[in-house]
Amino acid sequence: MISPQALISAFCIVLYLVSTILCLGLFMGRHLRKVAQHRRLQQRSCQFPCGNCRYFTGESRLMCAVNPVGVLTEAAMSCQDFEANQNLAALRARSRSFKVRSLAERSRLE
């Protein structure tokens, strides 16, 4: 016959394992939902004109200086404050050429 003390300790161990698995499951579920939400936002952000706007900063605290509430949302599709960033193409071209130059210099130094 199993003593009552052994039954209680076995029950406590099982309860501990079940609660640990449940907590880990809840944590992982929340984390996976956040990751999925972030991926959906990244996929949808290609559709929004915010990235080409003059007022878009891309920083997490204040992405748009003029309309911070509607940035990267459906409301951004009809934003009244949108102004195309004329310097954006030039900045991208400069950053690409800088990367190419720095890679060429690295390979030459090696």
GROMACS .gro file of N, CA, C and O in nm:
model
  440
    1MET      N    1   0.084  -0.119   0.000
    1MET     CA    2   0.000   0.000   0.000
    1MET      C    3   0.088   0.124   0.000
    1MET      O    4   0.188   0.130   0.069
    2ILE      N    5   0.044   0.221  -0.079
    2ILE     CA    6   0.120   0.347  -0.091
    2ILE      C    7   0.076   0.440   0.021
    2ILE      O    8  -0.043   0.457   0.047
    3SER      N    9   0.173   0.500   0.083
    3SER     CA   10   0.143   0.589   0.196
    3SER      C   11   0.081   0.719   0.145
    3SER      O   12   0.105   0.762   0.032
    4PRO      N   13   0.001   0.784   0.228
    4PRO     CA   14  -0.061   0.910   0.189
    4PRO      C   15   0.042   1.019   0.158
    4PRO      O   16   0.021   1.103   0.071
    5GLN      N   17   0.153   1.015   0.226
    5GLN     CA   18   0.258   1.114   0.201
    5GLN      C   19   0.315   1.098   0.061
    5GLN      O   20   0.341   1.196  -0.008
    6ALA      N   21   0.335   0.975   0.016
    6ALA     CA   22   0.387   0.950  -0.118
    6ALA      C   23   0.287   0.993  -0.224
    6ALA      O   24   0.324   1.047  -0.329
    7LEU      N   25   0.157   0.970  -0.198
    7LEU     CA   26   0.053   1.014  -0.292
    7LEU      C   27   0.050   1.166  -0.305
    7LEU      O   28   0.037   1.220  -0.414
    8ILE      N   29   0.061   1.232  -0.192
    8ILE     CA   30   0.060   1.379  -0.193
    8ILE      C   31   0.182   1.433  -0.267
    8ILE      O   32   0.170   1.524  -0.349
    9SER      N   33   0.299   1.377  -0.244
    9SER     CA   34   0.419   1.425  -0.313
    9SER      C   35   0.411   1.396  -0.463
    9SER      O   36   0.452   1.478  -0.545
   10ALA      N   37   0.357   1.280  -0.501
   10ALA     CA   38   0.342   1.248  -0.643
   10ALA      C   39   0.243   1.345  -0.709
   10ALA      O   40   0.264   1.392  -0.821
   11PHE      N   41   0.133   1.373  -0.636
   11PHE     CA   42   0.034   1.468  -0.688
   11PHE      C   43   0.096   1.607  -0.705
   11PHE      O   44   0.071   1.675  -0.805
   12CYS      N   45   0.178   1.651  -0.611
   12CYS     CA   46   0.243   1.782  -0.620
   12CYS      C   47   0.339   1.787  -0.739
   12CYS      O   48   0.346   1.888  -0.810
   13ILE      N   49   0.411   1.679  -0.762
   13ILE     CA   50   0.504   1.675  -0.875
   13ILE      C   51   0.428   1.684  -1.007
   13ILE      O   52   0.463   1.759  -1.097
   14VAL      N   53   0.320   1.609  -1.019
   14VAL     CA   54   0.239   1.611  -1.141
   14VAL      C   55   0.177   1.750  -1.160
   14VAL      O   56   0.176   1.804  -1.271
   15LEU      N   57   0.126   1.807  -1.053
   15LEU     CA   58   0.067   1.941  -1.060
   15LEU      C   59   0.171   2.045  -1.103
   15LEU      O   60   0.143   2.132  -1.187
   16TYR      N   61   0.292   2.033  -1.051
   16TYR     CA   62   0.401   2.124  -1.087
   16TYR      C   63   0.435   2.111  -1.235
   16TYR      O   64   0.450   2.210  -1.306
   17LEU      N   65   0.446   1.988  -1.284
   17LEU     CA   66   0.480   1.966  -1.425
   17LEU      C   67   0.371   2.018  -1.518
   17LEU      O   68   0.398   2.082  -1.620
   18VAL      N   69   0.246   1.992  -1.484
   18VAL     CA   70   0.134   2.038  -1.567
   18VAL      C   71   0.129   2.190  -1.569
   18VAL      O   72   0.111   2.252  -1.675
   19SER      N   73   0.145   2.254  -1.454
   19SER     CA   74   0.140   2.400  -1.450
   19SER      C   75   0.258   2.461  -1.526
   19SER      O   76   0.243   2.564  -1.594
   20THR      N   77   0.375   2.400  -1.520
   20THR     CA   78   0.491   2.449  -1.594
   20THR      C   79   0.467   2.439  -1.744
   20THR      O   80   0.495   2.533  -1.819
   21ILE      N   81   0.412   2.326  -1.788
   21ILE     CA   82   0.384   2.308  -1.931
   21ILE      C   83   0.279   2.408  -1.977
   21ILE      O   84   0.290   2.466  -2.086
   22LEU      N   85   0.176   2.431  -1.896
   22LEU     CA   86   0.073   2.529  -1.934
   22LEU      C   87   0.130   2.671  -1.944
   22LEU      O   88   0.098   2.745  -2.037
   23CYS      N   89   0.213   2.708  -1.849
   23CYS     CA   90   0.273   2.843  -1.852
   23CYS      C   91   0.362   2.859  -1.974
   23CYS      O   92   0.359   2.963  -2.042
   24LEU      N   93   0.443   2.759  -2.004
   24LEU     CA   94   0.528   2.765  -2.123
   24LEU      C   95   0.444   2.771  -2.250
   24LEU      O   96   0.476   2.844  -2.344
   25GLY      N   97   0.336   2.696  -2.253
   25GLY     CA   98   0.247   2.698  -2.369
   25GLY      C   99   0.184   2.835  -2.389
   25GLY      O  100   0.175   2.885  -2.502
   26LEU      N  101   0.139   2.897  -2.281
   26LEU     CA  102   0.081   3.031  -2.291
   26LEU      C  103   0.184   3.133  -2.338
   26LEU      O  104   0.157   3.218  -2.424
   27PHE      N  105   0.303   3.124  -2.283
   27PHE     CA  106   0.409   3.217  -2.322
   27PHE      C  107   0.443   3.200  -2.470
   27PHE      O  108   0.454   3.297  -2.544
   28MET      N  109   0.460   3.077  -2.513
   28MET     CA  110   0.496   3.051  -2.653
   28MET      C  111   0.382   3.092  -2.746
   28MET      O  112   0.406   3.145  -2.855
   29GLY      N  113   0.259   3.070  -2.705
   29GLY     CA  114   0.144   3.111  -2.787
   29GLY      C  115   0.141   3.261  -2.807
   29GLY      O  116   0.120   3.310  -2.918
   30ARG      N  117   0.161   3.335  -2.700
   30ARG     CA  118   0.164   3.482  -2.711
   30ARG      C  119   0.279   3.528  -2.800
   30ARG      O  120   0.263   3.617  -2.883
   31HIS      N  121   0.394   3.466  -2.780
   31HIS     CA  122   0.511   3.503  -2.860
   31HIS      C  123   0.488   3.474  -3.008
   31HIS      O  124   0.520   3.557  -3.094
   32LEU      N  125   0.434   3.358  -3.038
   32LEU     CA  126   0.410   3.322  -3.179
   32LEU      C  127   0.305   3.414  -3.242
   32LEU      O  128   0.315   3.449  -3.360
   33ARG      N  129   0.204   3.454  -3.165
   33ARG     CA  130   0.106   3.548  -3.218
   33ARG      C  131   0.169   3.683  -3.250
   33ARG      O  132   0.138   3.745  -3.351
   34LYS      N  133   0.258   3.730  -3.162
   34LYS     CA  134   0.327   3.857  -3.186
   34LYS      C  135   0.414   3.849  -3.311
   34LYS      O  136   0.419   3.943  -3.390
   35VAL      N  137   0.484   3.737  -3.328
   35VAL     CA  138   0.569   3.719  -3.446
   35VAL      C  139   0.484   3.719  -3.573
   35VAL      O  140   0.518   3.783  -3.672
   36ALA      N  141   0.372   3.650  -3.569
   36ALA     CA  142   0.283   3.645  -3.685
   36ALA      C  143   0.226   3.784  -3.716
   36ALA      O  144   0.218   3.824  -3.832
   37GLN      N  145   0.191   3.857  -3.612
   37GLN     CA  146   0.138   3.993  -3.631
   37GLN      C  147   0.245   4.083  -3.693
   37GLN      O  148   0.217   4.162  -3.783
   38HIS      N  149   0.368   4.070  -3.647
   38HIS     CA  150   0.477   4.151  -3.700
   38HIS      C  151   0.503   4.118  -3.846
   38HIS      O  152   0.526   4.207  -3.929
   39ARG      N  153   0.498   3.990  -3.882
   39ARG     CA  154   0.518   3.951  -4.022
   39ARG      C  155   0.407   4.005  -4.111
   39ARG      O  156   0.433   4.050  -4.223
   40ARG      N  157   0.283   3.999  -4.063
   40ARG     CA  158   0.172   4.054  -4.142
   40ARG      C  159   0.190   4.204  -4.164
   40ARG      O  160   0.167   4.256  -4.273
   41LEU      N  161   0.234   4.275  -4.060
   41LEU     CA  162   0.257   4.418  -4.073
   41LEU      C  163   0.368   4.447  -4.173
   41LEU      O  164   0.357   4.539  -4.253
   42GLN      N  165   0.474   4.368  -4.171
   42GLN     CA  166   0.582   4.388  -4.266
   42GLN      C  167   0.535   4.363  -4.409
   42GLN      O  168   0.573   4.435  -4.500
   43GLN      N  169   0.453   4.261  -4.429
   43GLN     CA  170   0.403   4.232  -4.562
   43GLN      C  171   0.311   4.343  -4.611
   43GLN      O  172   0.314   4.382  -4.727
   44ARG      N  173   0.227   4.394  -4.520
   44ARG     CA  174   0.134   4.499  -4.558
   44ARG      C  175   0.202   4.634  -4.575
   44ARG      O  176   0.155   4.718  -4.650
   45SER      N  177   0.314   4.655  -4.506
   45SER     CA  178   0.378   4.786  -4.510
   45SER      C  179   0.433   4.819  -4.648
   45SER      O  180   0.455   4.935  -4.681
   46CYS      N  181   0.454   4.719  -4.731
   46CYS     CA  182   0.499   4.745  -4.868
   46CYS      C  183   0.391   4.814  -4.949
   46CYS      O  184   0.420   4.883  -5.046
   47GLN      N  185   0.267   4.796  -4.910
   47GLN     CA  186   0.155   4.856  -4.982
   47GLN      C  187   0.134   5.002  -4.946
   47GLN      O  188   0.074   5.076  -5.022
   48PHE      N  189   0.181   5.044  -4.831
   48PHE     CA  190   0.155   5.179  -4.784
   48PHE      C  191   0.257   5.277  -4.840
   48PHE      O  192   0.375   5.244  -4.854
   49PRO      N  193   0.216   5.399  -4.869
   49PRO     CA  194   0.308   5.498  -4.925
   49PRO      C  195   0.398   5.564  -4.821
   49PRO      O  196   0.482   5.646  -4.857
   50CYS      N  197   0.386   5.526  -4.697
   50CYS     CA  198   0.460   5.594  -4.589
   50CYS      C  199   0.611   5.590  -4.609
   50CYS      O  200   0.681   5.686  -4.579
   51GLY      N  201   0.663   5.479  -4.657
   51GLY     CA  202   0.808   5.466  -4.673
   51GLY      C  203   0.866   5.563  -4.773
   51GLY      O  204   0.985   5.595  -4.769
   52ASN      N  205   0.784   5.613  -4.865
   52ASN     CA  206   0.830   5.708  -4.966
   52ASN      C  207   0.794   5.852  -4.933
   52ASN      O  208   0.813   5.941  -5.015
   53CYS      N  209   0.739   5.874  -4.815
   53CYS     CA  210   0.696   6.008  -4.776
   53CYS      C  211   0.811   6.087  -4.716
   53CYS      O  212   0.900   6.033  -4.653
   54ARG      N  213   0.803   6.215  -4.734
   54ARG     CA  214   0.906   6.306  -4.683
   54ARG      C  215   0.907   6.310  -4.530
   54ARG      O  216   1.010   6.331  -4.468
   55TYR      N  217   0.791   6.291  -4.468
   55TYR     CA  218   0.779   6.303  -4.323
   55TYR      C  219   0.799   6.171  -4.250
   55TYR      O  220   0.795   6.167  -4.128
   56PHE      N  221   0.819   6.063  -4.321
   56PHE     CA  222   0.837   5.932  -4.259
   56PHE      C  223   0.979   5.920  -4.206
   56PHE      O  224   1.076   5.935  -4.280
   57THR      N  225   0.991   5.891  -4.075
   57THR     CA  226   1.124   5.880  -4.015
   57THR      C  227   1.166   5.735  -4.001
   57THR      O  228   1.285   5.705  -4.003
   58GLY      N  229   1.070   5.644  -3.983
   58GLY     CA  230   1.102   5.503  -3.967
   58GLY      C  231   1.145   5.466  -3.826
   58GLY      O  232   1.172   5.350  -3.799
   59GLU      N  233   1.149   5.561  -3.736
   59GLU     CA  234   1.187   5.531  -3.598
   59GLU      C  235   1.065   5.478  -3.523
   59GLU      O  236   0.952   5.513  -3.553
   60SER      N  237   1.089   5.394  -3.424
   60SER     CA  238   0.978   5.326  -3.357
   60SER      C  239   0.894   5.421  -3.271
   60SER      O  240   0.776   5.399  -3.254
   61ARG      N  241   0.952   5.526  -3.220
   61ARG     CA  242   0.877   5.615  -3.132
   61ARG      C  243   0.790   5.715  -3.208
   61ARG      O  244   0.679   5.744  -3.166
   62LEU      N  245   0.839   5.766  -3.319
   62LEU     CA  246   0.762   5.862  -3.398
   62LEU      C  247   0.794   5.837  -3.545
   62LEU      O  248   0.890   5.890  -3.599
   63MET      N  249   0.712   5.754  -3.609
   63MET     CA  250   0.739   5.718  -3.748
   63MET      C  251   0.703   5.828  -3.845
   63MET      O  252   0.765   5.841  -3.949
   64CYS      N  253   0.602   5.905  -3.812
   64CYS     CA  254   0.560   6.015  -3.900
   64CYS      C  255   0.546   6.141  -3.816
   64CYS      O  256   0.478   6.141  -3.714
   65ALA      N  257   0.609   6.247  -3.863
   65ALA     CA  258   0.607   6.372  -3.787
   65ALA      C  259   0.474   6.445  -3.800
   65ALA      O  260   0.436   6.520  -3.711
   66VAL      N  261   0.400   6.422  -3.909
   66VAL     CA  262   0.277   6.495  -3.933
   66VAL      C  263   0.154   6.417  -3.887
   66VAL      O  264   0.064   6.471  -3.825
   67ASN      N  265   0.149   6.287  -3.918
   67ASN     CA  266   0.033   6.206  -3.886
   67ASN      C  267   0.078   6.078  -3.815
   67ASN      O  268   0.077   5.970  -3.873
   68PRO      N  269   0.115   6.087  -3.687
   68PRO     CA  270   0.169   5.970  -3.618
   68PRO      C  271   0.067   5.861  -3.590
   68PRO      O  272   0.103   5.746  -3.573
   69VAL      N  273  -0.061   5.894  -3.590
   69VAL     CA  274  -0.163   5.793  -3.560
   69VAL      C  275  -0.191   5.704  -3.681
   69VAL      O  276  -0.208   5.584  -3.667
   70GLY      N  277  -0.190   5.761  -3.799
   70GLY     CA  278  -0.229   5.687  -3.918
   70GLY      C  279  -0.114   5.624  -3.994
   70GLY      O  280  -0.135   5.569  -4.101
   71VAL      N  281   0.007   5.630  -3.942
   71VAL     CA  282   0.122   5.578  -4.015
   71VAL      C  283   0.115   5.426  -4.024
   71VAL      O  284   0.079   5.358  -3.929
   72LEU      N  285   0.143   5.373  -4.141
   72LEU     CA  286   0.143   5.230  -4.171
   72LEU      C  287   0.010   5.163  -4.137
   72LEU      O  288   0.005   5.051  -4.088
   73THR      N  289  -0.101   5.233  -4.163
   73THR     CA  290  -0.234   5.175  -4.147
   73THR      C  291  -0.310   5.195  -4.277
   73THR      O  292  -0.260   5.253  -4.373
   74GLU      N  293  -0.433   5.148  -4.280
   74GLU     CA  294  -0.518   5.164  -4.399
   74GLU      C  295  -0.546   5.312  -4.425
   74GLU      O  296  -0.564   5.352  -4.540
   75ALA      N  297  -0.547   5.393  -4.321
   75ALA     CA  298  -0.572   5.536  -4.337
   75ALA      C  299  -0.459   5.605  -4.413
   75ALA      O  300  -0.478   5.711  -4.472
   76ALA      N  301  -0.342   5.545  -4.414
   76ALA     CA  302  -0.227   5.605  -4.482
   76ALA      C  303  -0.243   5.602  -4.634
   76ALA      O  304  -0.176   5.677  -4.705
   77MET      N  305  -0.331   5.515  -4.684
   77MET     CA  306  -0.351   5.506  -4.829
   77MET      C  307  -0.409   5.637  -4.885
   77MET      O  308  -0.384   5.671  -4.998
   78SER      N  309  -0.485   5.707  -4.802
   78SER     CA  310  -0.544   5.833  -4.846
   78SER      C  311  -0.497   5.950  -4.759
   78SER      O  312  -0.575   6.038  -4.725
   79CYS      N  313  -0.371   5.949  -4.724
   79CYS     CA  314  -0.315   6.052  -4.637
   79CYS      C  315  -0.309   6.187  -4.711
   79CYS      O  316  -0.255   6.196  -4.821
   80GLN      N  317  -0.364   6.290  -4.649
   80GLN     CA  318  -0.366   6.424  -4.710
   80GLN      C  319  -0.231   6.493  -4.702
   80GLN      O  320  -0.202   6.584  -4.777
   81ASP      N  321  -0.147   6.447  -4.610
   81ASP     CA  322  -0.018   6.512  -4.587
   81ASP      C  323   0.097   6.447  -4.662
   81ASP      O  324   0.212   6.485  -4.643
   82PHE      N  325   0.068   6.349  -4.747
   82PHE     CA  326   0.175   6.277  -4.817
   82PHE      C  327   0.247   6.369  -4.914
   82PHE      O  328   0.187   6.438  -4.995
   83GLU      N  329   0.379   6.370  -4.903
   83GLU     CA  330   0.464   6.441  -4.999
   83GLU      C  331   0.578   6.346  -5.034
   83GLU      O  332   0.647   6.295  -4.947
   84ALA      N  333   0.595   6.323  -5.162
   84ALA     CA  334   0.699   6.231  -5.206
   84ALA      C  335   0.836   6.285  -5.167
   84ALA      O  336   0.863   6.404  -5.182
   85ASN      N  337   0.920   6.199  -5.119
   85ASN     CA  338   1.055   6.236  -5.079
   85ASN      C  339   1.144   6.233  -5.203
   85ASN      O  340   1.177   6.127  -5.253
   86GLN      N  341   1.182   6.350  -5.252
   86GLN     CA  342   1.262   6.358  -5.373
   86GLN      C  343   1.405   6.311  -5.349
   86GLN      O  344   1.470   6.260  -5.438
   87ASN      N  345   1.453   6.326  -5.227
   87ASN     CA  346   1.591   6.289  -5.196
   87ASN      C  347   1.606   6.140  -5.165
   87ASN      O  348   1.717   6.092  -5.151
   88LEU      N  349   1.494   6.068  -5.156
   88LEU     CA  350   1.500   5.928  -5.117
   88LEU      C  351   1.577   5.844  -5.218
   88LEU      O  352   1.662   5.764  -5.182
   89ALA      N  353   1.550   5.864  -5.346
   89ALA     CA  354   1.621   5.785  -5.449
   89ALA      C  355   1.770   5.819  -5.447
   89ALA      O  356   1.854   5.730  -5.461
   90ALA      N  357   1.802   5.945  -5.429
   90ALA     CA  358   1.943   5.985  -5.425
   90ALA      C  359   2.013   5.926  -5.303
   90ALA      O  360   2.126   5.878  -5.312
   91LEU      N  361   1.944   5.926  -5.188
   91LEU     CA  362   2.004   5.868  -5.068
   91LEU      C  363   2.026   5.718  -5.084
   91LEU      O  364   2.130   5.665  -5.046
   92ARG      N  365   1.928   5.649  -5.144
   92ARG     CA  366   1.944   5.506  -5.164
   92ARG      C  367   2.058   5.476  -5.259
   92ARG      O  368   2.135   5.383  -5.239
   93ALA      N  369   2.069   5.555  -5.365
   93ALA     CA  370   2.177   5.533  -5.462
   93ALA      C  371   2.313   5.558  -5.396
   93ALA      O  372   2.408   5.482  -5.417
   94ARG      N  373   2.322   5.663  -5.313
   94ARG     CA  374   2.447   5.691  -5.244
   94ARG      C  375   2.483   5.581  -5.147
   94ARG      O  376   2.599   5.542  -5.138
   95SER      N  377   2.385   5.529  -5.074
   95SER     CA  378   2.416   5.424  -4.977
   95SER      C  379   2.460   5.297  -5.049
   95SER      O  380   2.549   5.228  -5.004
   96ARG      N  381   2.399   5.267  -5.165
   96ARG     CA  382   2.442   5.150  -5.242
   96ARG      C  383   2.585   5.167  -5.293
   96ARG      O  384   2.666   5.077  -5.285
   97SER      N  385   2.614   5.286  -5.346
   97SER     CA  386   2.748   5.306  -5.399
   97SER      C  387   2.852   5.306  -5.287
   97SER      O  388   2.963   5.259  -5.305
   98PHE      N  389   2.813   5.356  -5.168
   98PHE     CA  390   2.905   5.353  -5.055
   98PHE      C  391   2.934   5.209  -5.014
   98PHE      O  392   3.048   5.174  -4.986
   99LYS      N  393   2.829   5.125  -5.012
   99LYS     CA  394   2.849   4.985  -4.976
   99LYS      C  395   2.940   4.917  -5.078
   99LYS      O  396   3.027   4.840  -5.041
  100VAL      N  397   2.919   4.946  -5.206
  100VAL     CA  398   3.002   4.884  -5.310
  100VAL      C  399   3.146   4.930  -5.295
  100VAL      O  400   3.239   4.849  -5.303
  101ARG      N  401   3.165   5.060  -5.271
  101ARG     CA  402   3.301   5.111  -5.254
  101ARG      C  403   3.370   5.050  -5.133
  101ARG      O  404   3.485   5.012  -5.137
  102SER      N  405   3.295   5.042  -5.020
  102SER     CA  406   3.358   4.988  -4.900
  102SER      C  407   3.390   4.841  -4.917
  102SER      O  408   3.493   4.794  -4.869
  103LEU      N  409   3.308   4.765  -4.990
  103LEU     CA  410   3.339   4.625  -5.016
  103LEU      C  411   3.462   4.613  -5.106
  103LEU      O  412   3.547   4.527  -5.085
  104ALA      N  413   3.472   4.701  -5.206
  104ALA     CA  414   3.588   4.698  -5.295
  104ALA      C  415   3.715   4.732  -5.218
  104ALA      O  416   3.819   4.671  -5.239
  105GLU      N  417   3.706   4.831  -5.128
  105GLU     CA  418   3.823   4.868  -5.049
  105GLU      C  419   3.864   4.756  -4.955
  105GLU      O  420   3.982   4.730  -4.935
  106ARG      N  421   3.766   4.688  -4.896
  106ARG     CA  422   3.799   4.576  -4.807
  106ARG      C  423   3.871   4.465  -4.883
  106ARG      O  424   3.968   4.408  -4.836
  107SER      N  425   3.819   4.432  -5.002
  107SER     CA  426   3.881   4.324  -5.078
  107SER      C  427   4.021   4.364  -5.125
  107SER      O  428   4.111   4.280  -5.136
  108ARG      N  429   4.040   4.491  -5.152
  108ARG     CA  430   4.172   4.537  -5.195
  108ARG      C  431   4.272   4.532  -5.079
  108ARG      O  432   4.389   4.502  -5.096
  109LEU      N  433   4.225   4.561  -4.956
  109LEU     CA  434   4.313   4.559  -4.840
  109LEU      C  435   4.352   4.418  -4.799
  109LEU      O  436   4.457   4.398  -4.739
  110GLU      N  437   4.268   4.323  -4.829
  110GLU     CA  438   4.297   4.185  -4.786
  110GLU      C  439   4.395   4.116  -4.871
  110GLU      O  440   4.454   4.134  -4.958
   0.00000   0.00000   0.00000
